[in-house]
Amino acid sequence: MSVIHVPSNVRDYDVIFEEDLSFIDSITARSQKIFVVDENVWRLYSNSFLKQIPPDDTIIFPINEDRKNLESVCNIYDQLIIRSPKKNLTLITIGGGILQDITGFVASTLYRGIKWIFLPTTFLAQSDSCIGSKTSLNYRGFKNLIGTFYPPHLVHIFTPFLSTLQQVDFYSGLGEVVKLNIMGGYEKVQQIDSLFSAILSRDPSILKDVIQKSLLIKMDYISGDEFDQGKRNLLNFGHCFGHAIEAVSEFRIPHGQAVVIGMMLANSIALDRGILSEHIHDLLYRQLLARALFTKPLKEDLDIEKIISAMKKDKKRTGEGLPLVMIQNNFSLTKVDNLSESEVYFAITRIRNMLEI
Ligand SMILES: NC(=O)c1ccc[n+]([C@@H]2O[C@H](COP(=O)([O-])OP(=O)(O)OC[C@H]3O[C@@H](n4cnc5c(N)ncnc54)[C@H](O)[C@@H]3O)[C@@H](O)[C@H]2O)c1
Ligand SMILES: [Zn+2]
């Protein structure tokens, strides 16, 4: 069993990499607990990995990006209050990033904060979202507009859950893994490149290794800036365009895949601005980004006017210009607030050509 200890201003917590299912027994032995389980995960695992979990203590929750909202939060409040109107309740979430965002918000606000344990079951949630303390809800069509900082008290990672993910969801996680490893520097890029086929074949020990390394890179960017005042902002690499692409595609393109396209666009602008050489631009495109793209965008998903309008609404925008995080030749990141609409135009046109759409 290996553990990553995550320091946090709210409270430190551990991410435990589990070798077997004995951890489920220790969770079910707790008093005053309620499980919230992604409906698909329950369907797949209620007779196997999750068979010790008492159905009476379980809320089975259907998820999709449209349900990451206050209505779902109220729905879970209602079900929790009926079952356990007490502050010493432990909420246990079993699912991916969407259920994490909804239930993390619930845990941080119900009774001003209850105990929260998270079992991420997607590649994205295991390798990225399970640390960092953010909970987010969409509001009136705006992505992640509402949220809190509230880490889980404990995270258990069991990689065999990943064997049943649909390809589209697996590749969504791969997008964030590729992003973190590009941010980790040239050596990390080479490592992911050499492991690419093993990752795609979902070799559990390779996945465990890749997940651990990705979380450590993310931790590096969060440490000292948990509340997103400075260097944590750089984790938004791929997300400035990514959030806009998700919104314009009406969430047909899943989060991590939108981030892959977002990185392609950011790198194209970095190339035009002379901070990324053609050599590194092409290397990143060929070795990682093109291979990590599974959900090819349609022409209308990259509608230039719509993308610009969505980027203008991004909550991370502070100045008049558009913000963008870019990678530079030495693999350090830079954030600018002066991205112009003509740069967006040229970058989207280039990526459309490269992707032949
Ligand atoms: N809070 C954060 O820090 C943070 C960071 C990154 C992303 N996010 C959010 O995470 C969300 C995306 O999360 P995600 O990629 O985990 O997607 P998800 O939660 O939507 O899950 C994807 C699909 O996989 C299914 N699923 C879950 N586990 C499964 C399993 N083991 N086998 C088979 N199917 C399974 C789900 O039912 C769903 O249909 C986005 O809303 C994004 O904004 C949050
Ligand atoms: Zn993300």
CSV table of C-alpha atoms and ligand atoms in Angstrom, one decimal:
chain,number,residue,atom,x,y,z
A,1,MET,CA,0.0,0.0,0.0
A,2,SER,CA,1.4,3.4,-0.9
A,3,VAL,CA,0.2,6.8,0.4
A,4,ILE,CA,0.5,10.4,-0.8
A,5,HIS,CA,0.1,12.8,2.0
A,6,VAL,CA,-1.5,16.1,0.7
A,7,PRO,CA,-0.9,19.2,2.8
A,8,SER,CA,-3.9,21.6,2.8
A,9,ASN,CA,-4.8,24.8,4.5
A,10,VAL,CA,-8.2,23.4,5.3
A,11,ARG,CA,-6.9,20.0,6.6
A,12,ASP,CA,-4.2,17.6,5.5
A,13,TYR,CA,-5.4,14.4,4.0
A,14,ASP,CA,-4.0,11.1,2.6
A,15,VAL,CA,-4.5,9.5,-0.8
A,16,ILE,CA,-4.2,5.7,-0.3
A,17,PHE,CA,-3.4,3.4,-3.2
A,18,GLU,CA,-5.2,0.2,-2.3
A,19,GLU,CA,-4.0,-3.3,-3.3
A,20,ASP,CA,-7.2,-5.1,-2.4
A,21,LEU,CA,-10.7,-4.5,-1.2
A,22,SER,CA,-10.2,-4.7,2.5
A,23,PHE,CA,-10.5,-0.9,2.7
A,24,ILE,CA,-14.2,-1.3,1.8
A,25,ASP,CA,-14.8,-3.3,5.0
A,26,SER,CA,-13.2,-0.6,7.1
A,27,ILE,CA,-15.4,2.0,5.6
A,28,THR,CA,-18.6,0.0,6.0
A,29,ALA,CA,-17.7,-0.6,9.6
A,30,ARG,CA,-18.1,3.2,10.3
A,31,SER,CA,-21.1,4.4,12.1
A,32,GLN,CA,-23.2,7.3,10.8
A,33,LYS,CA,-22.2,6.9,7.2
A,34,ILE,CA,-24.0,7.4,3.9
A,35,PHE,CA,-22.7,6.4,0.5
A,36,VAL,CA,-23.5,8.3,-2.7
A,37,VAL,CA,-22.7,6.1,-5.6
A,38,ASP,CA,-22.7,6.9,-9.3
A,39,GLU,CA,-25.5,4.9,-10.9
A,40,ASN,CA,-23.3,3.3,-13.5
A,41,VAL,CA,-20.7,2.3,-10.9
A,42,TRP,CA,-23.4,0.7,-8.8
A,43,ARG,CA,-24.8,-1.2,-11.8
A,44,LEU,CA,-21.3,-2.5,-12.6
A,45,TYR,CA,-20.0,-3.2,-9.1
A,46,SER,CA,-22.9,-3.7,-6.6
A,47,ASN,CA,-22.4,-7.5,-6.9
A,48,SER,CA,-18.6,-7.5,-6.8
A,49,PHE,CA,-16.3,-4.7,-5.4
A,50,LEU,CA,-19.2,-2.9,-3.6
A,51,LYS,CA,-21.2,-5.9,-2.4
A,52,GLN,CA,-20.4,-5.2,1.3
A,53,ILE,CA,-22.0,-1.8,1.0
A,54,PRO,CA,-25.5,-1.8,2.6
A,55,PRO,CA,-28.1,-0.6,0.1
A,56,ASP,CA,-30.1,1.0,2.9
A,57,ASP,CA,-27.2,3.4,3.5
A,58,THR,CA,-26.7,4.2,-0.2
A,59,ILE,CA,-28.0,6.9,-2.4
A,60,ILE,CA,-27.6,5.8,-6.1
A,61,PHE,CA,-27.2,8.9,-8.2
A,62,PRO,CA,-27.4,9.2,-12.0
A,63,ILE,CA,-24.9,11.8,-13.3
A,64,ASN,CA,-24.1,13.8,-16.3
A,65,GLU,CA,-22.6,17.2,-16.8
A,66,ASP,CA,-26.1,18.8,-16.9
A,67,ARG,CA,-26.7,17.5,-13.4
A,68,LYS,CA,-23.7,19.2,-11.9
A,69,ASN,CA,-25.9,21.9,-10.4
A,70,LEU,CA,-27.6,23.2,-7.3
A,71,GLU,CA,-30.7,21.1,-8.0
A,72,SER,CA,-28.6,17.9,-7.5
A,73,VAL,CA,-27.1,19.4,-4.4
A,74,CYS,CA,-30.6,20.0,-2.9
A,75,ASN,CA,-31.7,16.5,-3.9
A,76,ILE,CA,-28.8,15.0,-2.0
A,77,TYR,CA,-29.3,17.4,1.0
A,78,ASP,CA,-32.9,16.2,1.2
A,79,GLN,CA,-31.9,12.5,1.1
A,80,LEU,CA,-29.2,13.0,3.7
A,81,ILE,CA,-31.3,15.0,6.1
A,82,ILE,CA,-34.1,12.4,6.1
A,83,ARG,CA,-31.6,9.6,6.8
A,84,SER,CA,-29.2,11.3,9.3
A,85,PRO,CA,-30.1,14.7,10.7
A,86,LYS,CA,-26.8,14.8,12.6
A,87,LYS,CA,-23.5,16.6,12.2
A,88,ASN,CA,-21.3,13.6,12.8
A,89,LEU,CA,-22.3,12.1,9.5
A,90,THR,CA,-19.6,10.7,7.1
A,91,LEU,CA,-20.4,11.0,3.4
A,92,ILE,CA,-18.7,8.5,1.1
A,93,THR,CA,-18.6,9.3,-2.6
A,94,ILE,CA,-18.0,6.5,-5.1
A,95,GLY,CA,-17.8,7.8,-8.7
A,96,GLY,CA,-16.0,10.2,-11.0
A,97,GLY,CA,-15.3,13.9,-11.2
A,98,ILE,CA,-18.9,15.0,-11.6
A,99,LEU,CA,-20.2,13.1,-8.5
A,100,GLN,CA,-17.1,14.4,-6.7
A,101,ASP,CA,-17.9,18.0,-7.5
A,102,ILE,CA,-21.6,17.6,-6.5
A,103,THR,CA,-21.0,15.7,-3.3
A,104,GLY,CA,-17.9,17.7,-2.3
A,105,PHE,CA,-20.1,20.8,-2.4
A,106,VAL,CA,-22.7,19.0,-0.3
A,107,ALA,CA,-20.1,17.9,2.2
A,108,SER,CA,-18.6,21.3,2.5
A,109,THR,CA,-21.9,23.1,3.1
A,110,LEU,CA,-24.3,20.7,4.9
A,111,TYR,CA,-24.1,21.5,8.6
A,112,ARG,CA,-21.2,23.8,7.6
A,113,GLY,CA,-19.0,20.8,6.7
A,114,ILE,CA,-19.3,17.0,7.3
A,115,LYS,CA,-16.7,14.2,7.0
A,116,TRP,CA,-16.1,13.2,3.4
A,117,ILE,CA,-14.4,10.1,2.0
A,118,PHE,CA,-13.8,9.8,-1.7
A,119,LEU,CA,-13.3,6.7,-3.8
A,120,PRO,CA,-12.6,8.0,-7.4
A,121,THR,CA,-13.6,5.5,-10.0
A,122,THR,CA,-12.6,7.3,-13.2
A,123,PHE,CA,-9.1,7.9,-14.6
A,124,LEU,CA,-9.7,11.6,-14.5
A,125,ALA,CA,-10.8,11.6,-10.8
A,126,GLN,CA,-8.0,9.2,-9.7
A,127,SER,CA,-5.1,11.0,-11.5
A,128,ASP,CA,-6.2,14.6,-11.2
A,129,SER,CA,-9.4,15.9,-9.5
A,130,CYS,CA,-9.3,13.9,-6.3
A,131,ILE,CA,-6.7,16.3,-4.9
A,132,GLY,CA,-6.8,20.1,-4.9
A,133,SER,CA,-9.8,20.8,-2.6
A,134,LYS,CA,-12.0,22.3,-5.3
A,135,THR,CA,-15.7,21.6,-5.5
A,136,SER,CA,-17.6,23.0,-8.5
A,137,LEU,CA,-21.1,23.4,-9.9
A,138,ASN,CA,-22.3,24.7,-13.2
A,139,TYR,CA,-24.7,27.6,-13.1
A,140,ARG,CA,-27.0,28.9,-15.9
A,141,GLY,CA,-24.8,27.3,-18.6
A,142,PHE,CA,-21.6,28.5,-17.1
A,143,LYS,CA,-19.1,25.9,-16.2
A,144,ASN,CA,-17.9,25.6,-12.6
A,145,LEU,CA,-19.2,29.0,-11.6
A,146,ILE,CA,-20.1,28.1,-8.1
A,147,GLY,CA,-17.9,26.2,-5.7
A,148,THR,CA,-16.0,25.9,-2.5
A,149,PHE,CA,-12.5,24.7,-1.3
A,150,TYR,CA,-13.1,21.5,0.7
A,151,PRO,CA,-10.8,18.5,0.5
A,152,PRO,CA,-12.0,15.0,1.3
A,153,HIS,CA,-10.8,13.7,4.6
A,154,LEU,CA,-9.5,10.6,2.9
A,155,VAL,CA,-9.1,9.3,-0.7
A,156,HIS,CA,-8.9,5.6,-1.6
A,157,ILE,CA,-7.6,4.7,-5.1
A,158,PHE,CA,-8.4,1.3,-6.4
A,159,THR,CA,-7.2,1.1,-10.1
A,160,PRO,CA,-9.2,-2.0,-11.1
A,161,PHE,CA,-12.3,0.2,-11.3
A,162,LEU,CA,-10.7,1.7,-14.4
A,163,SER,CA,-11.1,-1.5,-16.4
A,164,THR,CA,-14.8,-0.9,-17.1
A,165,LEU,CA,-14.6,2.8,-18.2
A,166,GLN,CA,-15.9,3.5,-21.7
A,167,GLN,CA,-13.1,4.6,-24.1
A,168,VAL,CA,-14.4,8.1,-24.3
A,169,ASP,CA,-14.2,8.5,-20.5
A,170,PHE,CA,-10.8,6.8,-20.3
A,171,TYR,CA,-9.5,9.2,-22.9
A,172,SER,CA,-11.0,12.1,-21.0
A,173,GLY,CA,-8.7,11.2,-18.0
A,174,LEU,CA,-5.8,10.7,-20.4
A,175,GLY,CA,-6.2,14.3,-21.5
A,176,GLU,CA,-5.6,15.5,-17.9
A,177,VAL,CA,-2.7,13.0,-17.4
A,178,VAL,CA,-1.0,14.3,-20.6
A,179,LYS,CA,-1.5,17.9,-19.4
A,180,LEU,CA,0.0,17.3,-16.0
A,181,ASN,CA,3.0,15.4,-17.5
A,182,ILE,CA,3.7,18.2,-20.0
A,183,MET,CA,3.7,20.5,-17.1
A,184,GLY,CA,6.1,18.2,-15.3
A,185,GLY,CA,8.8,18.8,-18.0
A,186,TYR,CA,10.6,17.1,-20.9
A,187,GLU,CA,11.5,13.9,-19.0
A,188,LYS,CA,7.9,13.3,-18.0
A,189,VAL,CA,6.8,13.8,-21.6
A,190,GLN,CA,9.2,11.2,-22.7
A,191,GLN,CA,8.1,8.8,-20.0
A,192,ILE,CA,4.4,9.1,-21.0
A,193,ASP,CA,5.3,8.7,-24.6
A,194,SER,CA,7.1,5.4,-23.9
A,195,LEU,CA,4.2,4.2,-21.7
A,196,PHE,CA,1.5,5.2,-24.1
A,197,SER,CA,0.5,1.8,-25.4
A,198,ALA,CA,0.6,0.2,-21.9
A,199,ILE,CA,-1.6,3.1,-20.6
A,200,LEU,CA,-4.1,2.5,-23.4
A,201,SER,CA,-4.2,-1.3,-22.6
A,202,ARG,CA,-5.0,-0.2,-19.0
A,203,ASP,CA,-2.3,-2.3,-17.4
A,204,PRO,CA,-3.2,-1.8,-13.7
A,205,SER,CA,0.4,-1.4,-12.3
A,206,ILE,CA,1.3,1.1,-15.1
A,207,LEU,CA,-1.9,3.0,-14.4
A,208,LYS,CA,-1.1,3.1,-10.7
A,209,ASP,CA,2.4,4.4,-11.4
A,210,VAL,CA,1.1,7.0,-13.9
A,211,ILE,CA,-1.7,8.2,-11.5
A,212,GLN,CA,0.8,8.6,-8.6
A,213,LYS,CA,3.2,10.6,-10.7
A,214,SER,CA,0.4,12.8,-12.1
A,215,LEU,CA,-0.9,13.6,-8.6
A,216,LEU,CA,2.6,14.5,-7.5
A,217,ILE,CA,3.0,16.9,-10.4
A,218,LYS,CA,-0.4,18.5,-9.5
A,219,MET,CA,0.6,18.7,-5.8
A,220,ASP,CA,3.7,20.6,-6.8
A,221,TYR,CA,1.6,23.4,-8.4
A,222,ILE,CA,-0.9,23.5,-5.6
A,223,SER,CA,1.6,23.6,-2.8
A,224,GLY,CA,1.7,27.1,-1.4
A,225,ASP,CA,-1.2,28.2,-3.6
A,226,GLU,CA,-4.2,26.1,-2.7
A,227,PHE,CA,-6.6,29.0,-3.1
A,228,ASP,CA,-5.6,29.7,-6.7
A,229,GLN,CA,-3.9,33.1,-6.2
A,230,GLY,CA,-0.8,32.5,-8.3
A,231,LYS,CA,1.0,29.4,-9.6
A,232,ARG,CA,-2.0,27.1,-9.2
A,233,ASN,CA,-3.5,29.2,-12.0
A,234,LEU,CA,-1.0,27.5,-14.4
A,235,LEU,CA,-2.9,24.2,-14.0
A,236,ASN,CA,-5.4,26.0,-16.2
A,237,PHE,CA,-3.1,25.0,-19.2
A,238,GLY,CA,-5.5,23.7,-21.9
A,239,HIS,CA,-8.5,24.9,-19.9
A,240,CYS,CA,-8.8,28.5,-21.2
A,241,PHE,CA,-9.9,27.1,-24.5
A,242,GLY,CA,-11.0,23.8,-23.0
A,243,HIS,CA,-13.9,25.2,-21.0
A,244,ALA,CA,-15.1,27.2,-24.0
A,245,ILE,CA,-14.9,24.1,-26.2
A,246,GLU,CA,-16.9,22.1,-23.7
A,247,ALA,CA,-19.6,24.8,-23.5
A,248,VAL,CA,-19.8,25.4,-27.3
A,249,SER,CA,-20.1,21.6,-27.9
A,250,GLU,CA,-22.8,21.5,-25.3
A,251,PHE,CA,-20.7,19.1,-23.3
A,252,ARG,CA,-20.6,16.5,-26.2
A,253,ILE,CA,-16.8,16.8,-25.9
A,254,PRO,CA,-15.9,15.6,-22.4
A,255,HIS,CA,-13.8,17.7,-20.1
A,256,GLY,CA,-10.4,16.1,-20.5
A,257,GLN,CA,-10.8,15.9,-24.3
A,258,ALA,CA,-11.6,19.6,-24.5
A,259,VAL,CA,-8.4,20.1,-22.5
A,260,VAL,CA,-6.4,18.2,-25.2
A,261,ILE,CA,-7.8,20.5,-27.9
A,262,GLY,CA,-7.2,23.5,-25.6
A,263,MET,CA,-3.6,22.5,-25.3
A,264,MET,CA,-3.3,22.2,-29.1
A,265,LEU,CA,-4.6,25.7,-29.5
A,266,ALA,CA,-2.5,27.2,-26.7
A,267,ASN,CA,0.6,25.6,-28.2
A,268,SER,CA,-0.2,27.0,-31.6
A,269,ILE,CA,-0.4,30.5,-30.1
A,270,ALA,CA,2.8,29.9,-28.2
A,271,LEU,CA,4.4,29.0,-31.5
A,272,ASP,CA,3.1,32.2,-33.1
A,273,ARG,CA,4.4,34.3,-30.2
A,274,GLY,CA,7.8,32.7,-30.5
A,275,ILE,CA,7.9,31.2,-27.0
A,276,LEU,CA,7.6,27.6,-28.2
A,277,SER,CA,9.8,26.3,-31.0
A,278,GLU,CA,8.4,24.4,-33.9
A,279,HIS,CA,10.4,21.4,-32.7
A,280,ILE,CA,8.8,21.2,-29.3
A,281,HIS,CA,5.4,22.2,-30.7
A,282,ASP,CA,5.5,19.3,-33.2
A,283,LEU,CA,6.9,16.9,-30.6
A,284,LEU,CA,4.1,17.5,-28.2
A,285,TYR,CA,1.5,17.3,-30.9
A,286,ARG,CA,2.8,14.1,-32.4
A,287,GLN,CA,3.9,12.2,-29.3
A,288,LEU,CA,1.1,13.1,-26.9
A,289,LEU,CA,-1.7,15.4,-28.0
A,290,ALA,CA,-2.7,13.8,-31.3
A,291,ARG,CA,-2.6,10.4,-29.7
A,292,ALA,CA,-4.7,11.5,-26.7
A,293,LEU,CA,-7.5,12.9,-28.8
A,294,PHE,CA,-10.4,10.4,-29.1
A,295,THR,CA,-13.4,12.7,-29.4
A,296,LYS,CA,-12.7,14.6,-32.6
A,297,PRO,CA,-14.4,18.0,-32.6
A,298,LEU,CA,-17.0,18.8,-35.2
A,299,LYS,CA,-16.6,22.0,-37.2
A,300,GLU,CA,-19.3,23.7,-35.2
A,301,ASP,CA,-17.6,22.8,-31.9
A,302,LEU,CA,-14.7,25.1,-33.0
A,303,ASP,CA,-16.9,27.9,-34.2
A,304,ILE,CA,-14.6,30.9,-33.8
A,305,GLU,CA,-17.2,33.5,-32.8
A,306,LYS,CA,-18.8,31.1,-30.3
A,307,ILE,CA,-15.4,30.1,-28.7
A,308,ILE,CA,-14.4,33.8,-28.3
A,309,SER,CA,-17.8,34.6,-26.8
A,310,ALA,CA,-17.5,31.7,-24.3
A,311,MET,CA,-13.9,32.6,-23.4
A,312,LYS,CA,-15.1,36.2,-22.6
A,313,LYS,CA,-17.4,34.7,-20.0
A,314,ASP,CA,-14.7,32.6,-18.3
A,315,LYS,CA,-14.7,33.2,-14.6
A,316,LYS,CA,-10.9,33.2,-14.6
A,317,ARG,CA,-10.9,36.4,-16.8
A,318,THR,CA,-9.8,39.4,-14.8
A,319,GLY,CA,-8.7,42.0,-17.4
A,320,GLU,CA,-10.1,43.3,-20.7
A,321,GLY,CA,-8.1,40.8,-22.9
A,322,LEU,CA,-8.5,37.1,-22.9
A,323,PRO,CA,-6.4,35.0,-20.6
A,324,LEU,CA,-4.2,32.1,-21.7
A,325,VAL,CA,-1.7,29.8,-20.1
A,326,MET,CA,1.0,28.6,-22.4
A,327,ILE,CA,4.0,26.2,-22.2
A,328,GLN,CA,7.4,27.6,-23.2
A,329,ASN,CA,10.5,26.0,-24.7
A,330,ASN,CA,12.0,25.1,-21.3
A,331,PHE,CA,8.6,23.6,-20.2
A,332,SER,CA,7.9,26.4,-17.8
A,333,LEU,CA,4.4,27.9,-18.1
A,334,THR,CA,3.4,31.5,-18.5
A,335,LYS,CA,0.0,33.2,-18.2
A,336,VAL,CA,-1.0,36.2,-20.3
A,337,ASP,CA,-4.1,38.3,-20.2
A,338,ASN,CA,-3.7,39.9,-23.6
A,339,LEU,CA,-4.8,37.1,-26.0
A,340,SER,CA,-6.3,38.8,-29.1
A,341,GLU,CA,-9.3,37.6,-31.1
A,342,SER,CA,-7.1,37.5,-34.3
A,343,GLU,CA,-4.7,35.1,-32.5
A,344,VAL,CA,-7.7,32.9,-31.6
A,345,TYR,CA,-8.8,33.0,-35.2
A,346,PHE,CA,-5.4,31.9,-36.6
A,347,ALA,CA,-5.0,29.2,-34.0
A,348,ILE,CA,-8.4,27.6,-34.5
A,349,THR,CA,-7.9,27.8,-38.3
A,350,ARG,CA,-4.6,26.0,-38.0
A,351,ILE,CA,-5.9,23.3,-35.6
A,352,ARG,CA,-8.9,22.7,-37.9
A,353,ASN,CA,-6.5,22.1,-40.8
A,354,MET,CA,-4.3,19.8,-38.7
A,355,LEU,CA,-7.4,17.8,-37.6
A,356,GLU,CA,-8.9,18.0,-41.1
A,357,ILE,CA,-12.2,19.3,-39.9
B,1,LIG,N1,-12.9,19.3,-8.7
B,1,LIG,C1,-11.9,19.3,-9.5
B,1,LIG,O1,-10.7,19.6,-9.1
B,1,LIG,C2,-12.0,18.8,-10.9
B,1,LIG,C3,-10.8,18.7,-11.7
B,1,LIG,C4,-10.9,18.2,-13.0
B,1,LIG,C5,-12.2,17.9,-13.5
B,1,LIG,N2,-13.3,18.1,-12.7
B,1,LIG,C6,-14.7,17.8,-13.2
B,1,LIG,O2,-14.8,16.4,-13.4
B,1,LIG,C7,-15.8,16.1,-14.3
B,1,LIG,C8,-15.4,15.0,-15.2
B,1,LIG,O3,-15.1,13.9,-14.4
B,1,LIG,P1,-14.9,12.4,-15.0
B,1,LIG,O4,-14.1,12.4,-16.2
B,1,LIG,O5,-14.5,11.6,-13.8
B,1,LIG,O6,-16.3,12.1,-15.5
B,1,LIG,P2,-17.7,11.6,-14.9
B,1,LIG,O7,-17.8,11.7,-13.4
B,1,LIG,O8,-18.7,12.2,-15.8
B,1,LIG,O9,-17.7,10.0,-15.3
B,1,LIG,C9,-17.6,9.7,-16.7
B,1,LIG,C10,-18.6,8.5,-17.0
B,1,LIG,O10,-18.0,7.3,-16.4
B,1,LIG,C11,-18.9,6.6,-15.7
B,1,LIG,N3,-18.1,5.9,-14.7
B,1,LIG,C12,-17.6,6.3,-13.5
B,1,LIG,N4,-16.8,5.3,-13.0
B,1,LIG,C13,-16.9,4.3,-13.9
B,1,LIG,C14,-16.3,3.0,-13.9
B,1,LIG,N5,-15.4,2.6,-12.9
B,1,LIG,N6,-16.6,2.1,-14.9
B,1,LIG,C15,-17.4,2.5,-15.9
B,1,LIG,N7,-18.0,3.7,-15.9
B,1,LIG,C16,-17.7,4.6,-14.9
B,1,LIG,C17,-19.9,7.7,-15.1
B,1,LIG,O11,-21.1,7.1,-14.8
B,1,LIG,C18,-19.9,8.6,-16.3
B,1,LIG,O12,-20.9,8.1,-17.3
B,1,LIG,C19,-16.1,17.4,-15.0
B,1,LIG,O13,-17.3,18.0,-14.6
B,1,LIG,C20,-14.9,18.3,-14.6
B,1,LIG,O14,-15.3,19.7,-14.6
B,1,LIG,C21,-13.2,18.5,-11.4
B,2,ZN,ZN,-9.5,19.9,-15.8
